[in-house]
Coordinates of C-alpha atoms (C1' of nucleotides) in Angstrom, one line a residue:
Chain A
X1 CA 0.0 0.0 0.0
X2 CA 3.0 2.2 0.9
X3 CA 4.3 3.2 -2.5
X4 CA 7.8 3.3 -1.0
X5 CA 8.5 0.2 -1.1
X6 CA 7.3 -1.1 -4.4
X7 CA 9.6 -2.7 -6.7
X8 CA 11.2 -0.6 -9.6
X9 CA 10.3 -3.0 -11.8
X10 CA 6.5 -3.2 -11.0
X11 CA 6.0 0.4 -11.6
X12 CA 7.4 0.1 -14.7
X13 CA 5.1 -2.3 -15.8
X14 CA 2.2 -0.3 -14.2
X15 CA 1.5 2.0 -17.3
X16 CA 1.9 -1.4 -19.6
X17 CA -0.9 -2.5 -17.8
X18 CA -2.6 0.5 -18.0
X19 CA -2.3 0.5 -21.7
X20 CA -3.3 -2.9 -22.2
X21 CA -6.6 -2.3 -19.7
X22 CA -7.1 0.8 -21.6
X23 CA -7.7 -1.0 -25.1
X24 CA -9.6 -3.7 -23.5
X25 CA -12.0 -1.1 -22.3
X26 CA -12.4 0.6 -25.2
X27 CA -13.1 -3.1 -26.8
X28 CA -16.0 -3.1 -24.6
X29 CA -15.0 -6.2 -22.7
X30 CA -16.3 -5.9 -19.2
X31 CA -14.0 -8.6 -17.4
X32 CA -10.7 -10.4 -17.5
X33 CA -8.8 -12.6 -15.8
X34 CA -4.9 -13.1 -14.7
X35 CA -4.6 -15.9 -17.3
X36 CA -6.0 -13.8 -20.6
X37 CA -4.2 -11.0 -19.4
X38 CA -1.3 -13.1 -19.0
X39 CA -1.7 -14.3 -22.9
X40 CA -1.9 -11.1 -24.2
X41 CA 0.9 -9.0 -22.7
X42 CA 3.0 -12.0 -22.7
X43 CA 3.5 -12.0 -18.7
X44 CA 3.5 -14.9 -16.4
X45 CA -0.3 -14.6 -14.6
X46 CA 1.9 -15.7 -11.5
X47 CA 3.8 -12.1 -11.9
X48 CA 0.3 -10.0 -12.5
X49 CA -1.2 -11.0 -9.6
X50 CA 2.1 -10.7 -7.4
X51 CA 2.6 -7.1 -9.2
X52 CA -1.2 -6.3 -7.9
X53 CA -0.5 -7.6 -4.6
X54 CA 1.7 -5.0 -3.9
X55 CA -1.4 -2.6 -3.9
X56 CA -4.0 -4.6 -2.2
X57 CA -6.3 -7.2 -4.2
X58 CA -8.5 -5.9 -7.1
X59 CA -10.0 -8.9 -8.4
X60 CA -12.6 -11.3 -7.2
X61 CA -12.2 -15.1 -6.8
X62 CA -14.3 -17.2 -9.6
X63 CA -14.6 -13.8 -11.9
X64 CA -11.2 -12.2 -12.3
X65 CA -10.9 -8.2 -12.7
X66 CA -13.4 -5.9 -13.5
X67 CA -11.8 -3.7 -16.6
X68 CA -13.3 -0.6 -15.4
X69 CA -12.6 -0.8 -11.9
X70 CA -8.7 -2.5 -12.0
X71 CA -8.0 0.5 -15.0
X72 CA -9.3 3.2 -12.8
X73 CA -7.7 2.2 -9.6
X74 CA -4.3 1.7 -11.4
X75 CA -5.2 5.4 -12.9
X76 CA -4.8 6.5 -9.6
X77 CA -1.9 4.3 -8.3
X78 CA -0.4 6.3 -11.1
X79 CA -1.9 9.9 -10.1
X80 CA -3.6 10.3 -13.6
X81 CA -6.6 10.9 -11.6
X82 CA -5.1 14.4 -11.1
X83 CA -4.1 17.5 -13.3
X84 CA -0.3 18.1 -13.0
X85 CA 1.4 21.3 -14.3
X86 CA 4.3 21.2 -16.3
X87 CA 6.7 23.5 -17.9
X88 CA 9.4 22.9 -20.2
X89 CA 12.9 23.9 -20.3
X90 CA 14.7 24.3 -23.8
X91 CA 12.7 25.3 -27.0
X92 CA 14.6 23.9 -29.4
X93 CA 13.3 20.9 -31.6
X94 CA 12.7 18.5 -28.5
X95 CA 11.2 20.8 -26.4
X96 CA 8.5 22.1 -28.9
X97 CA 7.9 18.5 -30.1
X98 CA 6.7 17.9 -26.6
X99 CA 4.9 21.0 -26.0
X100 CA 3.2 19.9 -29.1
X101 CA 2.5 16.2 -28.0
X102 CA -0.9 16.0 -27.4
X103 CA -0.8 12.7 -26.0
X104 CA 0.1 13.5 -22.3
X105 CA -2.9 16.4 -21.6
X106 CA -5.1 13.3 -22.1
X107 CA -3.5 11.6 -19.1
X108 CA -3.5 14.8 -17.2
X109 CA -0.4 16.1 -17.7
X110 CA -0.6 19.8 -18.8
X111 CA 2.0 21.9 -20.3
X112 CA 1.9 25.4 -19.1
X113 CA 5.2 27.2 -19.9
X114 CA 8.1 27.0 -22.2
X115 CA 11.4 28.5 -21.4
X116 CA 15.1 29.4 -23.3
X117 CA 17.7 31.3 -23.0
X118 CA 17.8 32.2 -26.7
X119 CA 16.0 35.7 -27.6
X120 CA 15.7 34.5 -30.8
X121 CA 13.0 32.5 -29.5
X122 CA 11.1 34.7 -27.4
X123 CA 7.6 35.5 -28.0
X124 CA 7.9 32.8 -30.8
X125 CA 4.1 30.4 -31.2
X126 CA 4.3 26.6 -30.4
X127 CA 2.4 25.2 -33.0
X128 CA -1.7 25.5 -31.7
X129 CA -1.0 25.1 -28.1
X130 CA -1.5 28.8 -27.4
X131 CA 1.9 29.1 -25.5
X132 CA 4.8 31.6 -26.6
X133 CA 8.5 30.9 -25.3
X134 CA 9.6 32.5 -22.7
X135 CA 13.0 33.4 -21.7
X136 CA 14.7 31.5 -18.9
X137 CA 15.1 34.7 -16.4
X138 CA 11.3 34.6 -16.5
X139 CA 11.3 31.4 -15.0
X140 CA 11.7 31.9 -11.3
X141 CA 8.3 34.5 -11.2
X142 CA 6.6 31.9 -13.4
X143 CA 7.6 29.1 -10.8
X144 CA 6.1 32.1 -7.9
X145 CA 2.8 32.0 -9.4
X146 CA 1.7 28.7 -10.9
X147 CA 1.7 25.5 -9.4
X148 CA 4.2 23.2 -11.6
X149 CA 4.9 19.9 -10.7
X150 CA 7.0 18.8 -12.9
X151 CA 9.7 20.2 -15.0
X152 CA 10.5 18.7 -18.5
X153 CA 14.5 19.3 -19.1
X154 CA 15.7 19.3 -23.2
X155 CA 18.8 21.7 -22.7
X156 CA 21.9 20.4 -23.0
X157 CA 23.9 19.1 -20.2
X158 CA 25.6 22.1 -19.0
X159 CA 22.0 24.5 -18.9
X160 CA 20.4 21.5 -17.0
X161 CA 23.1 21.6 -14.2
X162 CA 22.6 25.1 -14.3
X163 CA 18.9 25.4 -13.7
X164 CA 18.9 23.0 -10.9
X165 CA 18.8 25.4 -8.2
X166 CA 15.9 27.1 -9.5
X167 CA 14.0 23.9 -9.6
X168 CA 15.3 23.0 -6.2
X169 CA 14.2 26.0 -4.8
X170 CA 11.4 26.4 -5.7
X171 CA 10.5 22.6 -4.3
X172 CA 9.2 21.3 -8.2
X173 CA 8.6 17.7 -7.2
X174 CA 9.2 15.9 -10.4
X175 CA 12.3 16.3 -13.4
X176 CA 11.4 14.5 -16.7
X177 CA 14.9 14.9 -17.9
X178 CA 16.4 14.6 -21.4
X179 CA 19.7 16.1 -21.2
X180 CA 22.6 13.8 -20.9
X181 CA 23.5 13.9 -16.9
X182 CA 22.6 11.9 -14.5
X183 CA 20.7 14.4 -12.4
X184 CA 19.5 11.8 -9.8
X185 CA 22.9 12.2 -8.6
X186 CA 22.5 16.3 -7.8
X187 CA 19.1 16.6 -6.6
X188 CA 18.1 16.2 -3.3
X189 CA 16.0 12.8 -3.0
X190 CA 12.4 14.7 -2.2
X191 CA 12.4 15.5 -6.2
X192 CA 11.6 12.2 -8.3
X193 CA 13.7 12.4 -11.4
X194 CA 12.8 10.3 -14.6
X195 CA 15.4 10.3 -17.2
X196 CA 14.5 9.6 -20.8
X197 CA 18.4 9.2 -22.5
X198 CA 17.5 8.9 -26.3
X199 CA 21.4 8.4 -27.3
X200 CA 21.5 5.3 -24.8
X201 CA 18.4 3.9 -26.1
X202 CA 19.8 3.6 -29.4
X203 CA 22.7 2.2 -28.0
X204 CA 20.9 -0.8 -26.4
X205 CA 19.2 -1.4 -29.8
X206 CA 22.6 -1.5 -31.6
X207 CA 24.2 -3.8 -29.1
X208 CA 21.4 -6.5 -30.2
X209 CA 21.3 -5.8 -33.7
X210 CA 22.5 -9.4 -35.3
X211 CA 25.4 -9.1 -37.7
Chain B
X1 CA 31.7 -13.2 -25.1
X2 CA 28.7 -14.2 -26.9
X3 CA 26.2 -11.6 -26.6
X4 CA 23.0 -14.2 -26.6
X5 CA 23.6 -14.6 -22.8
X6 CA 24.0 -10.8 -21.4
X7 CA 22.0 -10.2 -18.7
X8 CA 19.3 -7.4 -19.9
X9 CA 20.4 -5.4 -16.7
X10 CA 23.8 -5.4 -18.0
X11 CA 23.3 -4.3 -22.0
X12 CA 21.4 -1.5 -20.0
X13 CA 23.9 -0.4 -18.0
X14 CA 26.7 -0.2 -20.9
X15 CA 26.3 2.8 -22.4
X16 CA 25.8 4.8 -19.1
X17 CA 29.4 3.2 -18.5
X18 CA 30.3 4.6 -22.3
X19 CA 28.9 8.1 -21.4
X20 CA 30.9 8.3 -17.7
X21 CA 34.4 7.0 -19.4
X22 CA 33.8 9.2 -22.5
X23 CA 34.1 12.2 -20.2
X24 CA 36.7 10.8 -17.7
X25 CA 38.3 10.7 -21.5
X26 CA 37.9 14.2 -22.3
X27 CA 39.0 15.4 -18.9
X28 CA 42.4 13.8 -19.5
X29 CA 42.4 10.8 -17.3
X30 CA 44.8 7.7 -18.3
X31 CA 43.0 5.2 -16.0
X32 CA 40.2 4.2 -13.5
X33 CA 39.8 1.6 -10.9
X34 CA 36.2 0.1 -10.5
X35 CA 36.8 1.9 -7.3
X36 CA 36.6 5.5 -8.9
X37 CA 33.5 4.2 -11.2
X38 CA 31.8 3.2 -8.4
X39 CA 31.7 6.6 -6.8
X40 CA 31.3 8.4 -10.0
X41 CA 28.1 6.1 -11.3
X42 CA 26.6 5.4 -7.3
X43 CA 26.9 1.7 -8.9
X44 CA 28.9 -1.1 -6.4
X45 CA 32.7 -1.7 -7.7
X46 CA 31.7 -5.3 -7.4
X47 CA 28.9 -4.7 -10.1
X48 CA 31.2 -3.0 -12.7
X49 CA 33.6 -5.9 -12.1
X50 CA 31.0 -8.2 -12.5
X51 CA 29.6 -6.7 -15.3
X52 CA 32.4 -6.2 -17.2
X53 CA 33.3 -9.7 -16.7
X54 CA 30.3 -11.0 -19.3
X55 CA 32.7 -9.4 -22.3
X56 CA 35.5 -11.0 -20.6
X57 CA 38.3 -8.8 -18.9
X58 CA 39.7 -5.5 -19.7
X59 CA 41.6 -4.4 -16.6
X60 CA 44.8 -5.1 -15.2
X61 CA 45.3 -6.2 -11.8
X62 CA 47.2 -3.5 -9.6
X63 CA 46.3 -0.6 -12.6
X64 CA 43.0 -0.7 -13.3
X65 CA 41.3 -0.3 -16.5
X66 CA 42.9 1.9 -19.4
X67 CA 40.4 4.8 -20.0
X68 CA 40.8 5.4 -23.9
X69 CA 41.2 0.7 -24.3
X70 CA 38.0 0.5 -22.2
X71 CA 36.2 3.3 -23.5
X72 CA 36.7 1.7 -26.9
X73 CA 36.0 -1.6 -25.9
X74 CA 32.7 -1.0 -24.6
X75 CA 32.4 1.0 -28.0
X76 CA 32.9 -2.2 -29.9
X77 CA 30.3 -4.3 -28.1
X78 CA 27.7 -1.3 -28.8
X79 CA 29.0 -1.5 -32.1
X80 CA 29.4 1.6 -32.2
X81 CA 32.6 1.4 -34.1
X82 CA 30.2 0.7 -37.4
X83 CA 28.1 3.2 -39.5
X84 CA 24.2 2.3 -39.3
X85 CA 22.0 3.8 -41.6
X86 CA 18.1 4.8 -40.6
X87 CA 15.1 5.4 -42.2
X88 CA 12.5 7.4 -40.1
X89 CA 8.8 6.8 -40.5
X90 CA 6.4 9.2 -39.9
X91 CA 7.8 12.8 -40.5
X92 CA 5.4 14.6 -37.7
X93 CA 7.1 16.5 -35.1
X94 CA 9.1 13.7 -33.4
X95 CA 10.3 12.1 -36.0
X96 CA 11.7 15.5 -37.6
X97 CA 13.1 16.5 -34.6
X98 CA 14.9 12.6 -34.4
X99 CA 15.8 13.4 -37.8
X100 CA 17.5 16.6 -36.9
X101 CA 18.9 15.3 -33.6
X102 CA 22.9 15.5 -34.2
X103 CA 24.1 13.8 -31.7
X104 CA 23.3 10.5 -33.3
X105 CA 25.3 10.6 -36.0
X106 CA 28.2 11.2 -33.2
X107 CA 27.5 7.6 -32.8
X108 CA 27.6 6.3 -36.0
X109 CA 24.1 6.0 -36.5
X110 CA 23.1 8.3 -40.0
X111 CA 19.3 9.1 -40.7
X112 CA 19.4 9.1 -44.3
X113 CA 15.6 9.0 -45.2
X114 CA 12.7 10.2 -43.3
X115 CA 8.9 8.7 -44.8
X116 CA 5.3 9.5 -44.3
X117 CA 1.7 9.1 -45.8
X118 CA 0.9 12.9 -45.9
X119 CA 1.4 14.4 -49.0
X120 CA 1.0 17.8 -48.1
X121 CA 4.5 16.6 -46.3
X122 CA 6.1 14.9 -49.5
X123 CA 9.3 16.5 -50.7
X124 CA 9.2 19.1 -47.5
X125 CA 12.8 19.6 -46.4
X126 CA 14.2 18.7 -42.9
X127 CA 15.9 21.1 -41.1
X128 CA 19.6 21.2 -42.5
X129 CA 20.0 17.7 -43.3
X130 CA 19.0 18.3 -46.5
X131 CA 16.6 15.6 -46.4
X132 CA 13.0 16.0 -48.2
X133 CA 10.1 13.9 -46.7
X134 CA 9.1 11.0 -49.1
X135 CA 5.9 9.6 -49.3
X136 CA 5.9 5.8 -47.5
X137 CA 5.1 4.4 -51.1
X138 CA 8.8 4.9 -51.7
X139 CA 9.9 2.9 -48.6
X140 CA 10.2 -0.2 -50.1
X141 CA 12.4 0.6 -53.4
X142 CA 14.2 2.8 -50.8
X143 CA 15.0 -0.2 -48.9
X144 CA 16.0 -1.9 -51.6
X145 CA 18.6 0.0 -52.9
X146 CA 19.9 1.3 -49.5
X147 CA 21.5 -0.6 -46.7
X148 CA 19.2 0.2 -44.1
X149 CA 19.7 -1.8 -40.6
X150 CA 17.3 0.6 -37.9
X151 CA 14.1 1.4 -38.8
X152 CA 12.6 4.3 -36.5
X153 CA 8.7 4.6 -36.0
X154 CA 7.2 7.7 -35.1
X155 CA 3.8 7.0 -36.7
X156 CA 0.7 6.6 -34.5
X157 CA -0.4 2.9 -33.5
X158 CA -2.4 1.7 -36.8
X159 CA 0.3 2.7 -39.0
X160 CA 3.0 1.1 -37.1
X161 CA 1.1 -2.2 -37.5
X162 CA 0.5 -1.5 -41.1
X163 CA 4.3 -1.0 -42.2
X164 CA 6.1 -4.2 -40.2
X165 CA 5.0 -6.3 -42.8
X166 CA 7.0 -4.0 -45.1
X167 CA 10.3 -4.1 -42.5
X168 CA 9.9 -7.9 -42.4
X169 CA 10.1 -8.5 -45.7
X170 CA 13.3 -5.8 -46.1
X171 CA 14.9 -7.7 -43.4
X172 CA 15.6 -4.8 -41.7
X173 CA 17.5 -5.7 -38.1
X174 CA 15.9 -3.4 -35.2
X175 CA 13.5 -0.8 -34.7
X176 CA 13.6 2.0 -32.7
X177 CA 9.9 2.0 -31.6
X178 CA 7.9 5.4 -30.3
X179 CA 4.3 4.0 -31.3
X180 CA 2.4 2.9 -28.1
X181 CA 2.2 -0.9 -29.5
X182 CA 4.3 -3.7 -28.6
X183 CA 5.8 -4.6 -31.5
X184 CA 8.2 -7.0 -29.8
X185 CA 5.2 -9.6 -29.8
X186 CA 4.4 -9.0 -33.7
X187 CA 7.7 -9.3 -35.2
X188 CA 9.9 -12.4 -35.6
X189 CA 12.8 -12.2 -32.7
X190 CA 15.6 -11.9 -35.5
X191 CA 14.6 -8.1 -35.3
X192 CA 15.7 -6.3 -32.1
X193 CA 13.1 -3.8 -30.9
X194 CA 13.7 -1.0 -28.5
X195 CA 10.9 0.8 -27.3
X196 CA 10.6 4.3 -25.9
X197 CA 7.4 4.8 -24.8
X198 CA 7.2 8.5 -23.5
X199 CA 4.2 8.5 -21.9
X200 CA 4.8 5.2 -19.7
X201 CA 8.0 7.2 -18.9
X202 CA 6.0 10.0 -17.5
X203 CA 3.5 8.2 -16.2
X204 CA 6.5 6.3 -14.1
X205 CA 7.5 9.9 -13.3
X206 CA 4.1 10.7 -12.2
X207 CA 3.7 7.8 -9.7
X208 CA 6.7 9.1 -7.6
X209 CA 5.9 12.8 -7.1
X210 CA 5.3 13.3 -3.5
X211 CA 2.0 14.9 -2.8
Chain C
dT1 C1' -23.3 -26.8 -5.8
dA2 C1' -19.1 -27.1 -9.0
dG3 C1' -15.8 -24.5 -11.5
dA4 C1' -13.0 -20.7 -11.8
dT5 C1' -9.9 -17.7 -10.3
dT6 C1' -8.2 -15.0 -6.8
dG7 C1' -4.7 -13.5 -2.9
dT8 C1' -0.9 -15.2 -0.7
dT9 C1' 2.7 -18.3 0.9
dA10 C1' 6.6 -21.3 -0.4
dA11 C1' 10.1 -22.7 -3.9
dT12 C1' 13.1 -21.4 -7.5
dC13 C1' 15.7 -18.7 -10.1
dG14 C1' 18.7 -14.8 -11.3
dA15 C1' 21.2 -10.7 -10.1
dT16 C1' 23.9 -8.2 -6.8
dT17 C1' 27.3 -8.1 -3.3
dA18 C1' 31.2 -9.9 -0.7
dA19 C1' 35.4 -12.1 -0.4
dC20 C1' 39.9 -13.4 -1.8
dA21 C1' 43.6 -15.7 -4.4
dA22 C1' 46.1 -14.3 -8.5
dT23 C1' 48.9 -10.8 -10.5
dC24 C1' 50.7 -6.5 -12.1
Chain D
dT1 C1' 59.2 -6.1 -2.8
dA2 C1' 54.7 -4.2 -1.0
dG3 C1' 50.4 -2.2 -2.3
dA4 C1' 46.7 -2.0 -5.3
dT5 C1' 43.3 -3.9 -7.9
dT6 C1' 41.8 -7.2 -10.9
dG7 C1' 39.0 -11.6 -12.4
dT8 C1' 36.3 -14.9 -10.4
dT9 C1' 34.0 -17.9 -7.1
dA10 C1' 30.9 -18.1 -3.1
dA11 C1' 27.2 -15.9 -0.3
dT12 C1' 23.3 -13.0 -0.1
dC13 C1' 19.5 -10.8 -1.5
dG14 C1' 15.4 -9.8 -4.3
dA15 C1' 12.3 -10.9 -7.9
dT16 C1' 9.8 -14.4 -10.5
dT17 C1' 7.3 -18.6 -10.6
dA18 C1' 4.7 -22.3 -8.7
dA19 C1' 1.3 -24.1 -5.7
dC20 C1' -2.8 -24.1 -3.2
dA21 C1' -6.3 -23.0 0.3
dA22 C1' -9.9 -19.5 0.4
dT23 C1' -13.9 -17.8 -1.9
dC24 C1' -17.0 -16.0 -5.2

DNA sequence: TAGATTGTTAATCGATTAACAATC
DNA sequence: TAGATTGTTAATCGATTAACAATC
């Protein structure tokens, strides 16, 4: 019940199964059991129902899970049941892609702000969002007045070190960070950092390429 | 030695090693001991040892390991010694901003066609790569007369599905996945598939934020 | 009721850590 | 040589799988 102590890798399959619940929904199936689910994501059913364990019991002996009920409650376990503010930092290609991405409002995630350091970009449109780039000095009164959560990071390495403080400061509670540092190592442990390294994903894909 | 039996945990950890001896390189360093690494990375000297010992041994006993020999090592079983070429498919935001993303082709891995079903996109030029958008009716000629090994998807779901038939046929050896489908359970395990799945990466993100 | 399927405990497997002889 | 540090084997820890009594 404690999220503390849950196993890295069950929350990573958490929004696997949240996907998988979400397009059985949408099928209009009303139930499902350890064993289909098992079949279709390709998971032990042992390691489903362990992986739920560690949140309570959803299901019902005889039946299985209700879709509706075992999608929301994950929903929650995942805080998609709430709006969280975001800004980004860095306008360049990355950072507009996601501004633009319309995907994550759907799960609550809102982008509110979009900051640089280059006044060639300020004041410039991202595409239909409504938002205008802002530059980085701008950021500290922004973080004063709106209630961010999270912070997306797309600068490179040596503007992400450099904005830490801010963040710190200003107690954000979440970094989605792109930028090639491990910033895990430099924040205190009360901000959750998620790093998304695009270069070393590659890497891992080339490592199992056959010859 | 042979790559079949690396622990996933391992490949994973790799090019994080390549990253944090690429800049011990660049800061001048001759050598390391597992000892340094360890308090660099927060990783146990005891892991690096034991991870490094999967591709066999590449330190010397009372030295450590030579920065630039390592470094290159590791390099070599990443394969990123070799030049890969990649077609991206879908030209919408993400996969022109992967198209314009240098830091790739750092690596060795070259972008040299970029595909989607829009035509309003066809022949629409991408950034200063001098690539032009073609339409995805060109793919398969393209693969054909091209050496393509990484195929990179940023088209939504349906499409994805629609074109691994395509990839299959081309023998193409991984994709670089950003559709929200599995594709690891509809393609035949000679391809490699890396998936980056944003929002499951958020959504991960999202479940640690204090409240 | 009988069958199905859960939650949960016990067994197995794999990955991480500790220890140390070998060696530079 | 003495000190440092490796490669590698053994011990520990954690995660996955198997099993089954409880229950709908």
């Amino acid at each position: 019940m404690n999220n503390n102590n849950i196993p890295k890798g069950v929350i990573s399959r958490l929004p696997r199964y949240y996907r998988y619940l979400g397009e059985l929904l949408s099928s209009g199936l009303e139930r499902v059991s350890s064993n289909d689910l098992s079949q279709l994501m390709k998971l032990s059913m042992s390691q489903i129902r362990q992986d739920l364990h560690h949140f309570g019991g959803f299901g019902q002996a005889g039946y299985g899970y209700n879709i509706i009920y075992l999608y929301s409650e994950i929903g929650k376990i995942l805080k998609l049941d709430k709006t969280h503010n975001l800004v980004v930092i860095g306008a360049g290609n990355l950072g507009q892609t996601l501004t633009n991405y319309a995907t994550f409002e759907q799960y609550g995630f809102k982008i509110i702000g979009i900051f640089d350091n280059n006044p060639a970009l300020d004041g410039q449109d991202i595409g239909n969002t409504g938002l205008k780039v802002q530059l980085l000095d701008e950021l500290p009164d922004f973080l004063n007045q709106n209630d961010i959560d999270i912070a997306v990071l797309t600068i490179p390495k040596q503007g992400a070190l450099a904005i830490i403080d801010i963040l710190v400061t200003h107690e954000i509670k979440g970094i989605w960070n792109f930028a090639h540092v491990d910033l895990n190592l430099r924040v205190p442990d009360t901000i959750a950092v998620e790093n998304v390294h695009l270069s070393e994903s590659l890497m891992r894909l080339s490592f199992r390429l056959d010859d």
